């Protein structure tokens, strides 16, 4: 596999992700830039890549395996023809002898350099046959409840909203939010304003059209 010219490191969090770009021979050429981690912002990220002449034939992306936080981004960039590697966080941190928590900007630069240094070992992400989408997570203010949208089997329609609780430091099994929330169509982009108020978009409930 031909080594690309550009390496894009992505540090992904629940509400945002930060991208930095380096090139061969190794040098950082684009400083870390932050984007919202939602479907509305993914096209802006794609435009940003193209503005900097970063295309599928001259660049690869890399991010750490962060579960639901990075799933939607991986699907999006893959659907637009880019290669994206998803690497174990511990492996990346050991490369730089990192302990504790760095800033997202520092992490994105390190992930980009990691992709450059270990390109031949990268595990490039591919959607599995029969795979389902998982994304647009939102966290409760106390960080113990996550709500996300998924097309996993057993739902009420297309994309349903699910809740997952954190207990004793571990995330439990996801729970479908049921027919009072989900419809035969798609429910996506959840946002927990507080412990009692959930905003989301739906094209199943009556509205003015499309996703209201």
Short mmCIF file of C-alpha atoms in Angstrom, two decimals, residues 10-18 34-42 63-73 101 104 134-149 164 166 171 189-192:
data_model
loop_
_atom_site.label_atom_id
_atom_site.label_comp_id
_atom_site.label_asym_id
_atom_site.label_seq_id
_atom_site.Cartn_x
_atom_site.Cartn_y
_atom_site.Cartn_z
CA UNK A 10 -8.62 13.10 15.02
CA UNK A 11 -9.22 13.33 18.76
CA UNK A 12 -12.92 12.54 19.25
CA UNK A 13 -15.04 13.48 22.25
CA UNK A 14 -18.78 13.32 22.82
CA UNK A 15 -19.64 16.82 21.56
CA UNK A 16 -16.64 17.71 19.40
CA UNK A 17 -13.57 16.39 17.63
CA UNK A 18 -10.23 18.02 16.90
CA UNK A 34 -12.16 21.80 16.38
CA UNK A 35 -15.48 20.69 14.88
CA UNK A 36 -18.80 19.74 16.42
CA UNK A 37 -19.29 15.98 16.57
CA UNK A 38 -22.64 15.84 14.77
CA UNK A 39 -24.01 15.17 11.31
CA UNK A 40 -24.56 18.88 10.58
CA UNK A 41 -20.83 19.58 11.03
CA UNK A 42 -19.42 16.59 9.16
CA UNK A 63 -8.50 8.25 15.48
CA UNK A 64 -8.55 6.29 18.70
CA UNK A 65 -11.24 3.68 19.33
CA UNK A 66 -13.76 5.70 21.36
CA UNK A 67 -16.87 3.58 20.81
CA UNK A 68 -20.03 5.48 19.98
CA UNK A 69 -18.30 8.87 19.95
CA UNK A 70 -16.37 8.14 16.75
CA UNK A 71 -18.73 5.76 14.99
CA UNK A 72 -20.71 8.38 13.05
CA UNK A 73 -17.54 10.18 11.92
CA UNK A 101 -4.92 13.58 30.16
CA UNK A 104 -7.52 17.59 22.60
CA UNK A 134 -24.53 4.15 15.87
CA UNK A 135 -23.95 7.81 16.58
CA UNK A 136 -24.91 11.34 17.69
CA UNK A 137 -24.46 10.63 21.42
CA UNK A 138 -25.44 13.12 24.13
CA UNK A 139 -24.45 12.96 27.80
CA UNK A 140 -26.43 13.98 30.86
CA UNK A 141 -24.93 16.81 32.95
CA UNK A 142 -23.61 14.29 35.51
CA UNK A 143 -22.03 12.13 32.79
CA UNK A 144 -23.84 8.99 33.92
CA UNK A 145 -26.47 8.70 31.16
CA UNK A 146 -25.85 8.64 27.42
CA UNK A 147 -28.57 8.79 24.76
CA UNK A 148 -27.69 7.92 21.19
CA UNK A 149 -29.33 7.06 17.88
CA UNK A 164 -27.37 3.65 28.40
CA UNK A 166 -23.05 4.13 33.75
CA UNK A 171 -21.65 1.21 30.85
CA UNK A 189 -29.61 14.18 17.00
CA UNK A 190 -30.63 13.82 20.66
CA UNK A 191 -29.62 16.55 23.10
CA UNK A 192 -30.04 16.29 26.87
#
